[in-house]
Amino acid sequence: MQSGSREALPSRRMIFLLESAWYAFGLAVVLALGVVNLFFPFGLDQAMYFFGAGALDRGATLYVDYWDNKQPGLYVFYLVAGRLFGFSEFGVHLLELIWMLVFAVLLMATLRPYLRAPWLSALVPAASIGVYYATVGEHELTQLEMLVGLPLYICAWCALHAVGQAAAPARTALLFFCAGIAAGLATLFKLLLAPVPVALWLVASVYLLKDRKTTLLGLLPRLWLPAAAGVALPVAAAVLWFWQAGALRELLWTAFVYPPEALGTSPPASPTRLVTAAGFFIKNTAPWLLFAGLACAVWLRRLKRGESSPLIVMMLVWLAVAAILFLAQRFSWWYHHTLLLLTPFGILAVCGLDALAAYVNRFIEIRASRLPAWLAHRTAAAMICAAVIALPTVASLTNPLVTKALPLLAGARLLDNGIQFYQWEVSENYKRLWRGSRFLTMPTAEPGPIYIFGNSIVYSFTGRRSAHTTTGSAWRFYLPSQTREILATLDRRQVPYVFVDRNDVKLYRLRPEVAAYLKQRYEIIKRDDSGIWYERLPEDQDPRDARTP
């Protein structure tokens, strides 16, 4: 017995080292891809969130002194990032990287019991977070659809754990209470996400009833009431905060009154955008699609046998509901909306790899006597075979990593303005908007706030503040009453400069009242590849003397 124990010990050590190597590799992939995005420029939306977080840091109240139609969760994220690490691209992306590393560790640790080859959980972060970091650009990075992957996964795992364990009713209720808290946090980022946790809880209800762990009536105290209480906790805290800040009316108007009114006045997205967004997701996940498809095939095979696959079912439901929510947003269909699908997709892909690893184990068990001694240990052999299968897929992230790293290294070599050089290299918007707005930093420029119909990063480049509670970035989705209020504010505050971004010239056609107002009250003082700058006419000047766009 002692001799056998001593012989088995090296094998256990080898397995431990091999598993550690897998997990270290998985974290290294996320870390490396995250680091090369730390100084990445902000896109249109992110510049708006960044400006809003800066306003909140200066004492503004969301929806009162600064208005956007997003829920408060994302602005809290940007505000915390700014206060912890500085109000800059680096500060925001550093908090996101920490968030994603925590998410990666959680995925690795919690998925182990649900895989026949537990060490394959090391690849889930690469298949989801790694794909995200490798493929996104300035308009997709640090968007809420990827950030909410963490609370939504916690919600899914709590439900999954409650289904898989023969837990006491009190423990089951506690798990669903925690799931509710996570779901509540996710909805504070975006209310539209609420169907995802509800769908996951419906799946959990079916499994609990099927396994006779409770009755239909028993679902209320064990699942739905604790989950509802969990959701109410963060939501009530947010409502209470806005109430004491005197902004509850504005919060409720933004959350429930504005959306249906905006849908009636905003132009729908073109079908071409839907196709390109779907293509964006398929292209970026293509190396993993075969494995995700294999997971679906495994589920169908188990279903025919009457076997249970709660992990695969929940991820398929999450994926399906996320796809429906994406399609429902017919006024946008932006690329970043597809990021909501990445977490369940990555888990499904690794479930497919797990099925291959199980097949390798069976192959080795049958032929163990014919294999070399070092290969006869089925776990070690399965790891090697899985590495041969999976690493080429993971290696598909190498090219995006190098592509993003090279401009960063080039910028770092410059002693002066290295980060600016890098950001100009990767973002044409940063370069043109910075150059086009330089005149506002000159002593001869009129002081005071400005207003931008376009990218809010101009406020940061010029050190100016917005003349209105909105930034102008989302002008397409402003209600007619809001547009009239903006124009009235420009008059009341005698705003010296207004800018129309080159990418927002549709403003003249879609908002003719704005075009008429600019023609009457302002004159063009600068037109270049950044856009058109207007300066306010003196009150005694005849508007007919002003130049038109």
mmCIF file of C-alpha atoms in Angstrom, residues 14 360 363-365 367-368 370-385:
data_model
loop_
_atom_site.group_PDB
_atom_site.id
_atom_site.type_symbol
_atom_site.label_atom_id
_atom_site.label_comp_id
_atom_site.label_asym_id
_atom_site.label_seq_id
_atom_site.Cartn_x
_atom_site.Cartn_y
_atom_site.Cartn_z
ATOM 1 C CA MET A 14 1.926 16.250 -12.305
ATOM 2 C CA VAL A 360 -10.354 11.071 -25.340
ATOM 3 C CA PHE A 363 -10.287 6.136 -25.896
ATOM 4 C CA ILE A 364 -7.374 5.981 -23.451
ATOM 5 C CA GLU A 365 -9.216 3.681 -21.042
ATOM 6 C CA ARG A 367 -6.180 1.303 -25.153
ATOM 7 C CA ALA A 368 -4.302 2.036 -21.928
ATOM 8 C CA ARG A 370 -0.910 -0.263 -25.525
ATOM 9 C CA LEU A 371 0.156 3.283 -24.653
ATOM 10 C CA PRO A 372 3.452 4.498 -23.149
ATOM 11 C CA ALA A 373 3.444 4.765 -19.361
ATOM 12 C CA TRP A 374 3.538 8.547 -19.390
ATOM 13 C CA LEU A 375 0.466 8.637 -21.631
ATOM 14 C CA ALA A 376 -1.465 5.958 -19.772
ATOM 15 C CA HIS A 377 -2.646 8.480 -17.174
ATOM 16 C CA ARG A 378 -5.923 9.460 -18.762
ATOM 17 C CA THR A 379 -6.117 13.005 -17.315
ATOM 18 C CA ALA A 380 -2.631 13.918 -18.509
ATOM 19 C CA ALA A 381 -3.328 12.481 -21.936
ATOM 20 C CA ALA A 382 -6.678 14.231 -22.162
ATOM 21 C CA MET A 383 -4.990 17.516 -21.285
ATOM 22 C CA ILE A 384 -2.430 17.058 -24.014
ATOM 23 C CA CYS A 385 -5.033 16.138 -26.615
#
